[in-house]
Amino acid sequence: MTINIQIDSEHLEKLAYIGQQTHNDPSTLLSQEIDRQYQQLQIQTATSGVEELFWSTEAHSYITKQSDLFDTMLPELIEQYAGRYVLFEDGKVIDVDVDEDVLLDRVWETDLVRDRIAKYNSIFCHLVPLEGKVNA
């Protein structure tokens, strides 16, 4: 299906400029933007409902990213931290302890934790299993 869309001159100039800079034709740029917004709405829809009571879309993305990185690094984490809790951020272990409460008490007033709580109402603190496989 094809439809005609009217674009005002200001947006047409911006579209032409973006096309020149990215070496894409206007229809490709518009299609990419439509796809991007569609994906955002799909994520929002998927995270709405029960999850929304606890996490914003940003928090959900943050936790998903940290969880995926944790899973990717799981073999290395098991080698070094098996059976201990880790405060994990962007592929790095920030702190570790055998007792989750002790770990959280120790890190609670750090700038990193304050920032993550302010931004996402969340941090990524997780028990490293004694053994396991990466979640597929």
Short mmCIF file of N, CA, C and O in Angstrom, two decimals:
data_model
loop_
_atom_site.label_atom_id
_atom_site.label_comp_id
_atom_site.label_asym_id
_atom_site.label_seq_id
_atom_site.Cartn_x
_atom_site.Cartn_y
_atom_site.Cartn_z
N MET A 1 0.85 -1.18 0.00
CA MET A 1 0.00 0.00 0.00
C MET A 1 0.89 1.24 0.00
O MET A 1 1.88 1.29 0.72
N THR A 2 0.54 2.20 -0.79
CA THR A 2 1.28 3.45 -0.88
C THR A 2 0.33 4.60 -0.58
O THR A 2 -0.81 4.61 -1.05
N ILE A 3 0.83 5.55 0.23
CA ILE A 3 0.05 6.75 0.50
C ILE A 3 0.93 7.96 0.24
O ILE A 3 2.15 7.88 0.32
N ASN A 4 0.30 9.07 -0.06
CA ASN A 4 1.01 10.33 -0.23
C ASN A 4 0.99 11.09 1.08
O ASN A 4 -0.06 11.20 1.71
N ILE A 5 2.13 11.61 1.45
CA ILE A 5 2.25 12.37 2.69
C ILE A 5 2.74 13.76 2.35
O ILE A 5 3.69 13.93 1.57
N GLN A 6 2.13 14.77 2.96
CA GLN A 6 2.57 16.14 2.76
C GLN A 6 3.54 16.50 3.88
O GLN A 6 3.28 16.24 5.06
N ILE A 7 4.67 17.09 3.49
CA ILE A 7 5.68 17.52 4.45
C ILE A 7 5.92 19.00 4.22
O ILE A 7 6.18 19.44 3.09
N ASP A 8 5.88 19.79 5.31
CA ASP A 8 6.09 21.22 5.16
C ASP A 8 7.54 21.49 4.77
O ASP A 8 8.43 20.64 4.91
N SER A 9 7.81 22.68 4.25
CA SER A 9 9.13 23.00 3.69
C SER A 9 10.25 22.92 4.73
O SER A 9 11.36 22.48 4.42
N GLU A 10 9.97 23.30 5.97
CA GLU A 10 10.99 23.24 7.01
C GLU A 10 11.45 21.79 7.24
O GLU A 10 12.64 21.49 7.29
N HIS A 11 10.50 20.89 7.35
CA HIS A 11 10.84 19.49 7.58
C HIS A 11 11.44 18.84 6.33
O HIS A 11 12.29 17.96 6.43
N LEU A 12 11.01 19.30 5.18
CA LEU A 12 11.57 18.79 3.93
C LEU A 12 13.05 19.17 3.82
O LEU A 12 13.88 18.34 3.42
N GLU A 13 13.40 20.40 4.22
CA GLU A 13 14.80 20.82 4.22
C GLU A 13 15.62 19.99 5.21
O GLU A 13 16.74 19.57 4.90
N LYS A 14 15.06 19.76 6.37
CA LYS A 14 15.76 18.95 7.38
C LYS A 14 15.95 17.52 6.88
O LYS A 14 17.02 16.93 7.06
N LEU A 15 14.94 16.98 6.24
CA LEU A 15 15.02 15.62 5.70
C LEU A 15 16.10 15.54 4.61
O LEU A 15 16.89 14.59 4.58
N ALA A 16 16.15 16.55 3.76
CA ALA A 16 17.17 16.58 2.70
C ALA A 16 18.57 16.68 3.31
O ALA A 16 19.50 15.99 2.87
N TYR A 17 18.73 17.49 4.33
CA TYR A 17 20.03 17.65 4.99
C TYR A 17 20.47 16.33 5.64
O TYR A 17 21.61 15.90 5.47
N ILE A 18 19.58 15.70 6.35
CA ILE A 18 19.90 14.42 6.99
C ILE A 18 20.27 13.39 5.92
O ILE A 18 21.22 12.63 6.08
N GLY A 19 19.52 13.39 4.82
CA GLY A 19 19.81 12.48 3.72
C GLY A 19 21.20 12.69 3.15
O GLY A 19 21.92 11.73 2.89
N GLN A 20 21.59 13.96 2.98
CA GLN A 20 22.93 14.26 2.48
C GLN A 20 24.00 13.78 3.46
O GLN A 20 24.99 13.18 3.06
N GLN A 21 23.80 14.04 4.74
CA GLN A 21 24.79 13.69 5.75
C GLN A 21 24.92 12.18 5.95
O GLN A 21 26.00 11.68 6.25
N THR A 22 23.83 11.47 5.82
CA THR A 22 23.84 10.02 6.07
C THR A 22 23.87 9.19 4.80
O THR A 22 23.95 7.97 4.87
N HIS A 23 23.78 9.85 3.65
CA HIS A 23 23.78 9.18 2.35
C HIS A 23 22.59 8.22 2.22
O HIS A 23 22.70 7.12 1.68
N ASN A 24 21.44 8.66 2.75
CA ASN A 24 20.20 7.87 2.64
C ASN A 24 19.16 8.71 1.91
O ASN A 24 19.12 9.93 2.05
N ASP A 25 18.31 8.02 1.17
CA ASP A 25 17.23 8.75 0.51
C ASP A 25 16.13 9.02 1.54
O ASP A 25 16.03 8.34 2.56
N PRO A 26 15.30 10.03 1.30
CA PRO A 26 14.26 10.41 2.26
C PRO A 26 13.31 9.28 2.64
O PRO A 26 12.93 9.16 3.80
N SER A 27 12.95 8.43 1.70
CA SER A 27 12.01 7.36 2.03
C SER A 27 12.66 6.37 3.01
O SER A 27 11.99 5.86 3.90
N THR A 28 13.95 6.12 2.86
CA THR A 28 14.66 5.24 3.79
C THR A 28 14.69 5.87 5.18
O THR A 28 14.46 5.19 6.19
N LEU A 29 14.99 7.16 5.24
CA LEU A 29 15.04 7.85 6.53
C LEU A 29 13.68 7.81 7.23
O LEU A 29 13.60 7.54 8.43
N LEU A 30 12.63 8.06 6.48
CA LEU A 30 11.29 8.03 7.07
C LEU A 30 10.93 6.62 7.53
O LEU A 30 10.38 6.43 8.61
N SER A 31 11.27 5.63 6.73
CA SER A 31 11.00 4.24 7.11
C SER A 31 11.76 3.86 8.38
O SER A 31 11.21 3.20 9.26
N GLN A 32 13.02 4.27 8.47
CA GLN A 32 13.82 3.97 9.67
C GLN A 32 13.21 4.62 10.91
O GLN A 32 13.16 4.00 11.97
N GLU A 33 12.77 5.86 10.77
CA GLU A 33 12.17 6.55 11.92
C GLU A 33 10.85 5.90 12.32
O GLU A 33 10.55 5.75 13.51
N ILE A 34 10.08 5.51 11.36
CA ILE A 34 8.82 4.81 11.66
C ILE A 34 9.12 3.50 12.39
O ILE A 34 8.49 3.17 13.39
N ASP A 35 10.11 2.75 11.89
CA ASP A 35 10.50 1.49 12.55
C ASP A 35 10.98 1.74 13.98
O ASP A 35 10.64 0.99 14.89
N ARG A 36 11.79 2.79 14.16
CA ARG A 36 12.31 3.11 15.50
C ARG A 36 11.17 3.41 16.47
O ARG A 36 11.11 2.88 17.58
N GLN A 37 10.24 4.24 16.05
CA GLN A 37 9.12 4.59 16.92
C GLN A 37 8.21 3.39 17.15
O GLN A 37 7.69 3.21 18.26
N TYR A 38 8.04 2.57 16.15
CA TYR A 38 7.23 1.36 16.29
C TYR A 38 7.85 0.43 17.34
O TYR A 38 7.17 -0.09 18.21
N GLN A 39 9.19 0.25 17.26
CA GLN A 39 9.88 -0.59 18.24
C GLN A 39 9.75 -0.03 19.65
O GLN A 39 9.56 -0.77 20.62
N GLN A 40 9.86 1.28 19.79
CA GLN A 40 9.69 1.91 21.10
C GLN A 40 8.31 1.63 21.66
O GLN A 40 8.15 1.32 22.84
N LEU A 41 7.30 1.75 20.83
CA LEU A 41 5.93 1.48 21.27
C LEU A 41 5.76 0.01 21.64
O LEU A 41 5.05 -0.31 22.61
N GLN A 42 6.40 -0.88 20.90
CA GLN A 42 6.33 -2.30 21.22
C GLN A 42 6.96 -2.57 22.60
O GLN A 42 6.41 -3.33 23.39
N ILE A 43 8.09 -1.93 22.86
CA ILE A 43 8.75 -2.08 24.17
C ILE A 43 7.86 -1.52 25.26
O ILE A 43 7.67 -2.14 26.31
N GLN A 44 7.30 -0.34 25.03
CA GLN A 44 6.41 0.26 26.03
C GLN A 44 5.21 -0.63 26.29
O GLN A 44 4.80 -0.80 27.43
N THR A 45 4.64 -1.20 25.24
CA THR A 45 3.50 -2.09 25.40
C THR A 45 3.89 -3.33 26.18
O THR A 45 3.18 -3.77 27.08
N ALA A 46 5.07 -3.88 25.86
CA ALA A 46 5.54 -5.09 26.53
C ALA A 46 5.83 -4.84 28.00
O ALA A 46 5.69 -5.73 28.83
N THR A 47 6.26 -3.62 28.32
CA THR A 47 6.62 -3.33 29.72
C THR A 47 5.49 -2.64 30.47
O THR A 47 5.66 -2.29 31.63
N SER A 48 4.35 -2.46 29.83
CA SER A 48 3.23 -1.84 30.54
C SER A 48 2.52 -2.88 31.38
O SER A 48 2.81 -4.06 31.32
N GLY A 49 1.59 -2.44 32.17
CA GLY A 49 0.86 -3.38 33.03
C GLY A 49 1.57 -3.55 34.35
O GLY A 49 1.98 -2.59 34.97
N VAL A 50 1.74 -4.79 34.76
CA VAL A 50 2.32 -5.08 36.06
C VAL A 50 3.73 -4.51 36.19
O VAL A 50 4.07 -3.90 37.20
N GLU A 51 4.57 -4.71 35.15
CA GLU A 51 5.94 -4.22 35.22
C GLU A 51 5.98 -2.71 35.41
O GLU A 51 6.85 -2.18 36.07
N GLU A 52 5.04 -2.02 34.80
CA GLU A 52 5.03 -0.57 34.86
C GLU A 52 4.84 -0.07 36.28
O GLU A 52 5.26 1.03 36.62
N LEU A 53 4.21 -0.86 37.12
CA LEU A 53 4.05 -0.46 38.51
C LEU A 53 5.40 -0.35 39.21
O LEU A 53 5.55 0.40 40.17
N PHE A 54 6.38 -1.09 38.72
CA PHE A 54 7.68 -1.13 39.37
C PHE A 54 8.76 -0.43 38.58
O PHE A 54 9.65 0.18 39.15
N TRP A 55 8.74 -0.54 37.26
CA TRP A 55 9.83 -0.04 36.43
C TRP A 55 9.32 0.89 35.35
O TRP A 55 8.31 0.63 34.71
N SER A 56 10.08 1.94 35.12
CA SER A 56 9.84 2.76 33.94
C SER A 56 10.45 2.02 32.76
O SER A 56 11.17 1.02 32.92
N THR A 57 10.20 2.50 31.57
CA THR A 57 10.81 1.90 30.39
C THR A 57 12.33 1.97 30.48
O THR A 57 13.02 1.02 30.13
N GLU A 58 12.85 3.10 30.99
CA GLU A 58 14.29 3.26 31.15
C GLU A 58 14.84 2.25 32.15
O GLU A 58 15.90 1.66 31.93
N ALA A 59 14.13 2.04 33.26
CA ALA A 59 14.57 1.08 34.26
C ALA A 59 14.55 -0.34 33.69
O ALA A 59 15.48 -1.12 33.92
N HIS A 60 13.51 -0.65 32.96
CA HIS A 60 13.42 -1.97 32.34
C HIS A 60 14.60 -2.19 31.38
O HIS A 60 15.23 -3.25 31.38
N SER A 61 14.92 -1.17 30.58
CA SER A 61 16.05 -1.27 29.65
C SER A 61 17.35 -1.43 30.41
O SER A 61 18.22 -2.23 30.01
N TYR A 62 17.50 -0.68 31.50
CA TYR A 62 18.72 -0.76 32.32
C TYR A 62 18.89 -2.16 32.90
O TYR A 62 19.95 -2.78 32.76
N ILE A 63 17.85 -2.69 33.52
CA ILE A 63 17.93 -4.01 34.14
C ILE A 63 18.16 -5.09 33.07
O ILE A 63 18.96 -6.01 33.26
N THR A 64 17.48 -4.97 31.94
CA THR A 64 17.67 -5.93 30.86
C THR A 64 19.10 -5.91 30.36
O THR A 64 19.72 -6.97 30.15
N LYS A 65 19.65 -4.72 30.17
CA LYS A 65 21.04 -4.59 29.71
C LYS A 65 22.00 -5.23 30.71
O LYS A 65 22.88 -6.00 30.34
N GLN A 66 21.83 -4.90 32.00
CA GLN A 66 22.73 -5.45 33.02
C GLN A 66 22.60 -6.97 33.11
O GLN A 66 23.58 -7.69 33.23
N SER A 67 21.38 -7.45 33.03
CA SER A 67 21.13 -8.89 33.09
C SER A 67 21.77 -9.61 31.91
O SER A 67 22.39 -10.67 32.07
N ASP A 68 21.65 -9.04 30.72
CA ASP A 68 22.26 -9.64 29.53
C ASP A 68 23.78 -9.66 29.65
O ASP A 68 24.42 -10.66 29.30
N LEU A 69 24.37 -8.57 30.13
CA LEU A 69 25.82 -8.53 30.33
C LEU A 69 26.26 -9.54 31.39
O LEU A 69 27.27 -10.22 31.23
N PHE A 70 25.49 -9.63 32.46
CA PHE A 70 25.78 -10.59 33.53
C PHE A 70 25.78 -12.01 32.95
O PHE A 70 26.70 -12.79 33.19
N ASP A 71 24.76 -12.34 32.17
CA ASP A 71 24.66 -13.66 31.56
C ASP A 71 25.83 -13.93 30.61
O ASP A 71 26.36 -15.04 30.58
N THR A 72 26.21 -12.92 29.85
CA THR A 72 27.33 -13.07 28.92
C THR A 72 28.63 -13.36 29.67
O THR A 72 29.44 -14.17 29.23
N MET A 73 28.81 -12.72 30.81
CA MET A 73 30.04 -12.87 31.58
C MET A 73 29.97 -13.98 32.62
O MET A 73 30.91 -14.16 33.39
N LEU A 74 28.87 -14.71 32.66
CA LEU A 74 28.65 -15.69 33.72
C LEU A 74 29.80 -16.68 33.91
O LEU A 74 30.22 -16.91 35.06
N PRO A 75 30.37 -17.25 32.86
CA PRO A 75 31.49 -18.18 33.10
C PRO A 75 32.64 -17.54 33.88
O PRO A 75 33.18 -18.13 34.81
N GLU A 76 33.01 -16.31 33.51
CA GLU A 76 34.08 -15.60 34.21
C GLU A 76 33.65 -15.25 35.64
O GLU A 76 34.45 -15.35 36.58
N LEU A 77 32.40 -14.83 35.80
CA LEU A 77 31.91 -14.48 37.12
C LEU A 77 31.91 -15.69 38.05
O LEU A 77 32.27 -15.58 39.23
N ILE A 78 31.53 -16.84 37.52
CA ILE A 78 31.52 -18.06 38.34
C ILE A 78 32.94 -18.40 38.79
O ILE A 78 33.16 -18.75 39.95
N GLU A 79 33.91 -18.24 37.88
CA GLU A 79 35.30 -18.53 38.24
C GLU A 79 35.77 -17.68 39.41
O GLU A 79 36.48 -18.17 40.29
N GLN A 80 35.39 -16.41 39.42
CA GLN A 80 35.91 -15.49 40.44
C GLN A 80 34.99 -15.27 41.63
O GLN A 80 35.47 -15.00 42.72
N TYR A 81 33.67 -15.36 41.42
CA TYR A 81 32.74 -14.91 42.45
C TYR A 81 31.64 -15.92 42.80
O TYR A 81 30.63 -15.55 43.40
N ALA A 82 31.81 -17.17 42.46
CA ALA A 82 30.77 -18.18 42.68
C ALA A 82 30.29 -18.17 44.13
O ALA A 82 31.09 -18.13 45.07
N GLY A 83 28.97 -18.13 44.29
CA GLY A 83 28.36 -18.17 45.61
C GLY A 83 28.35 -16.84 46.35
O GLY A 83 27.95 -16.78 47.51
N ARG A 84 28.77 -15.78 45.69
CA ARG A 84 28.78 -14.45 46.32
C ARG A 84 27.89 -13.48 45.55
O ARG A 84 27.61 -13.66 44.37
N TYR A 85 27.46 -12.46 46.23
CA TYR A 85 26.65 -11.40 45.63
C TYR A 85 27.58 -10.35 45.03
O TYR A 85 28.58 -9.98 45.64
N VAL A 86 27.21 -9.88 43.85
CA VAL A 86 28.00 -8.83 43.21
C VAL A 86 27.10 -7.64 42.87
O VAL A 86 25.95 -7.81 42.49
N LEU A 87 27.63 -6.46 43.07
CA LEU A 87 27.04 -5.25 42.52
C LEU A 87 27.68 -5.12 41.15
O LEU A 87 28.91 -5.02 41.03
N PHE A 88 26.88 -5.18 40.11
CA PHE A 88 27.34 -5.33 38.73
C PHE A 88 26.87 -4.15 37.92
O PHE A 88 25.70 -3.76 38.00
N GLU A 89 27.77 -3.60 37.12
CA GLU A 89 27.42 -2.43 36.31
C GLU A 89 28.23 -2.46 35.02
O GLU A 89 29.47 -2.45 35.06
N ASP A 90 27.57 -2.52 33.88
CA ASP A 90 28.19 -2.44 32.56
C ASP A 90 29.39 -3.36 32.40
O ASP A 90 30.45 -2.96 31.92
N GLY A 91 29.22 -4.62 32.81
CA GLY A 91 30.25 -5.62 32.61
C GLY A 91 31.34 -5.63 33.66
O GLY A 91 32.34 -6.31 33.51
N LYS A 92 31.17 -4.85 34.72
CA LYS A 92 32.18 -4.79 35.77
C LYS A 92 31.56 -5.11 37.12
O LYS A 92 30.45 -4.68 37.43
N VAL A 93 32.32 -5.83 37.93
CA VAL A 93 31.91 -6.07 39.31
C VAL A 93 32.40 -4.88 40.11
O VAL A 93 33.60 -4.60 40.18
N ILE A 94 31.46 -4.16 40.72
CA ILE A 94 31.79 -2.97 41.49
C ILE A 94 32.17 -3.34 42.92
O ILE A 94 33.09 -2.78 43.49
N ASP A 95 31.45 -4.29 43.48
CA ASP A 95 31.72 -4.74 44.85
C ASP A 95 31.15 -6.15 44.99
O ASP A 95 30.29 -6.56 44.21
N VAL A 96 31.63 -6.87 46.00
CA VAL A 96 31.25 -8.26 46.18
C VAL A 96 31.22 -8.59 47.67
O VAL A 96 31.98 -8.03 48.46
N ASP A 97 30.29 -9.49 48.05
CA ASP A 97 30.22 -9.96 49.44
C ASP A 97 29.43 -11.26 49.48
O ASP A 97 28.58 -11.49 48.62
N VAL A 98 29.68 -12.06 50.49
CA VAL A 98 28.91 -13.30 50.66
C VAL A 98 27.53 -13.01 51.21
O VAL A 98 26.62 -13.83 51.07
N ASP A 99 27.35 -11.85 51.82
CA ASP A 99 26.08 -11.46 52.42
C ASP A 99 25.49 -10.28 51.65
O ASP A 99 26.09 -9.20 51.60
N GLU A 100 24.33 -10.49 51.05
CA GLU A 100 23.71 -9.44 50.24
C GLU A 100 23.42 -8.19 51.06
O GLU A 100 23.66 -7.07 50.60
N ASP A 101 22.93 -8.35 52.28
CA ASP A 101 22.61 -7.19 53.12
C ASP A 101 23.85 -6.38 53.46
O ASP A 101 23.83 -5.14 53.44
N VAL A 102 24.95 -7.06 53.76
CA VAL A 102 26.20 -6.38 54.06
C VAL A 102 26.68 -5.61 52.84
O VAL A 102 27.10 -4.45 52.94
N LEU A 103 26.60 -6.25 51.68
CA LEU A 103 27.00 -5.58 50.43
C LEU A 103 26.16 -4.34 50.18
O LEU A 103 26.69 -3.26 49.92
N LEU A 104 24.85 -4.48 50.29
CA LEU A 104 23.97 -3.34 50.04
C LEU A 104 24.17 -2.23 51.05
O LEU A 104 24.16 -1.05 50.69
N ASP A 105 24.38 -2.58 52.32
CA ASP A 105 24.66 -1.56 53.32
C ASP A 105 25.93 -0.79 52.98
O ASP A 105 26.00 0.42 53.15
N ARG A 106 26.94 -1.50 52.51
CA ARG A 106 28.22 -0.88 52.20
C ARG A 106 28.13 0.06 50.99
O ARG A 106 28.76 1.11 50.96
N VAL A 107 27.37 -0.32 49.98
CA VAL A 107 27.35 0.46 48.74
C VAL A 107 26.21 1.48 48.68
O VAL A 107 26.17 2.31 47.78
N TRP A 108 25.30 1.41 49.62
CA TRP A 108 24.07 2.20 49.53
C TRP A 108 24.31 3.69 49.37
O TRP A 108 23.63 4.38 48.64
N GLU A 109 25.31 4.23 50.05
CA GLU A 109 25.55 5.67 49.99
C GLU A 109 26.61 6.07 48.96
O GLU A 109 27.07 7.20 48.99
N THR A 110 26.98 5.17 48.07
CA THR A 110 27.94 5.54 47.03
C THR A 110 27.25 6.35 45.94
O THR A 110 26.04 6.26 45.74
N ASP A 111 28.06 7.13 45.23
CA ASP A 111 27.50 7.95 44.14
C ASP A 111 26.85 7.08 43.07
O ASP A 111 25.80 7.43 42.54
N LEU A 112 27.48 5.96 42.74
CA LEU A 112 26.92 5.08 41.71
C LEU A 112 25.52 4.62 42.08
O LEU A 112 24.59 4.72 41.28
N VAL A 113 25.36 4.12 43.29
CA VAL A 113 24.05 3.60 43.71
C VAL A 113 23.04 4.74 43.80
O VAL A 113 21.91 4.60 43.33
N ARG A 114 23.42 5.86 44.37
CA ARG A 114 22.49 7.00 44.44
C ARG A 114 22.03 7.43 43.06
O ARG A 114 20.85 7.70 42.83
N ASP A 115 22.97 7.46 42.11
CA ASP A 115 22.64 7.84 40.74
C ASP A 115 21.68 6.84 40.10
O ASP A 115 20.71 7.22 39.46
N ARG A 116 21.94 5.54 40.27
CA ARG A 116 21.09 4.52 39.66
C ARG A 116 19.70 4.50 40.30
O ARG A 116 18.71 4.29 39.60
N ILE A 117 19.63 4.71 41.59
CA ILE A 117 18.33 4.76 42.26
C ILE A 117 17.55 5.99 41.76
O ILE A 117 16.35 5.90 41.47
N ALA A 118 18.24 7.11 41.61
CA ALA A 118 17.57 8.32 41.13
C ALA A 118 17.08 8.16 39.69
O ALA A 118 15.98 8.56 39.34
N LYS A 119 17.91 7.53 38.84
CA LYS A 119 17.55 7.39 37.42
C LYS A 119 16.56 6.25 37.17
O LYS A 119 15.64 6.39 36.38
N TYR A 120 16.81 5.09 37.81
CA TYR A 120 16.07 3.89 37.44
C TYR A 120 15.28 3.28 38.59
O TYR A 120 14.60 2.27 38.39
N ASN A 121 15.46 3.82 39.79
CA ASN A 121 14.88 3.22 40.98
C ASN A 121 15.34 1.76 41.09
O ASN A 121 14.57 0.88 41.48
N SER A 122 16.61 1.53 40.70
CA SER A 122 17.10 0.17 40.65
C SER A 122 18.62 0.14 40.58
O SER A 122 19.25 1.09 40.12
N ILE A 123 19.19 -0.95 41.07
CA ILE A 123 20.59 -1.29 40.86
C ILE A 123 20.62 -2.76 40.48
O ILE A 123 19.62 -3.46 40.63
N PHE A 124 21.76 -3.22 39.99
CA PHE A 124 21.85 -4.63 39.63
C PHE A 124 22.80 -5.32 40.60
O PHE A 124 24.02 -5.25 40.47
N CYS A 125 22.24 -5.96 41.60
CA CYS A 125 22.97 -6.75 42.57
C CYS A 125 22.45 -8.17 42.44
O CYS A 125 21.24 -8.40 42.50
N HIS A 126 23.37 -9.12 42.22
CA HIS A 126 22.92 -10.47 41.89
C HIS A 126 23.85 -11.52 42.49
O HIS A 126 25.05 -11.30 42.61
N LEU A 127 23.28 -12.65 42.85
CA LEU A 127 24.05 -13.78 43.33
C LEU A 127 24.66 -14.52 42.14
O LEU A 127 23.95 -14.91 41.21
N VAL A 128 25.97 -14.70 42.19
CA VAL A 128 26.64 -15.48 41.15
C VAL A 128 26.46 -16.95 41.53
O VAL A 128 26.83 -17.36 42.62
N PRO A 129 25.88 -17.74 40.63
CA PRO A 129 25.64 -19.16 40.97
C PRO A 129 26.97 -19.91 41.11
O PRO A 129 28.01 -19.47 40.62
N LEU A 130 26.90 -21.06 41.76
CA LEU A 130 28.06 -21.90 41.91
C LEU A 130 28.49 -22.51 40.58
O LEU A 130 29.65 -22.77 40.32
N GLU A 131 27.51 -22.77 39.74
CA GLU A 131 27.76 -23.28 38.40
C GLU A 131 26.58 -22.88 37.55
O GLU A 131 25.53 -22.48 38.05
N GLY A 132 26.72 -22.98 36.25
CA GLY A 132 25.58 -22.65 35.39
C GLY A 132 26.00 -22.33 33.99
O GLY A 132 27.18 -22.31 33.67
N LYS A 133 24.99 -22.07 33.20
CA LYS A 133 25.18 -21.73 31.80
C LYS A 133 24.54 -20.38 31.55
O LYS A 133 23.65 -19.96 32.25
N VAL A 134 24.99 -19.75 30.49
CA VAL A 134 24.39 -18.49 30.08
C VAL A 134 22.97 -18.75 29.63
O VAL A 134 22.70 -19.71 28.92
N ASN A 135 22.05 -17.88 30.07
CA ASN A 135 20.66 -18.01 29.62
C ASN A 135 20.60 -17.71 28.13
O ASN A 135 21.11 -16.71 27.67
N ALA A 136 19.98 -18.60 27.38
CA ALA A 136 19.88 -18.40 25.92
C ALA A 136 18.65 -17.60 25.59
O ALA A 136 17.71 -17.52 26.29
#
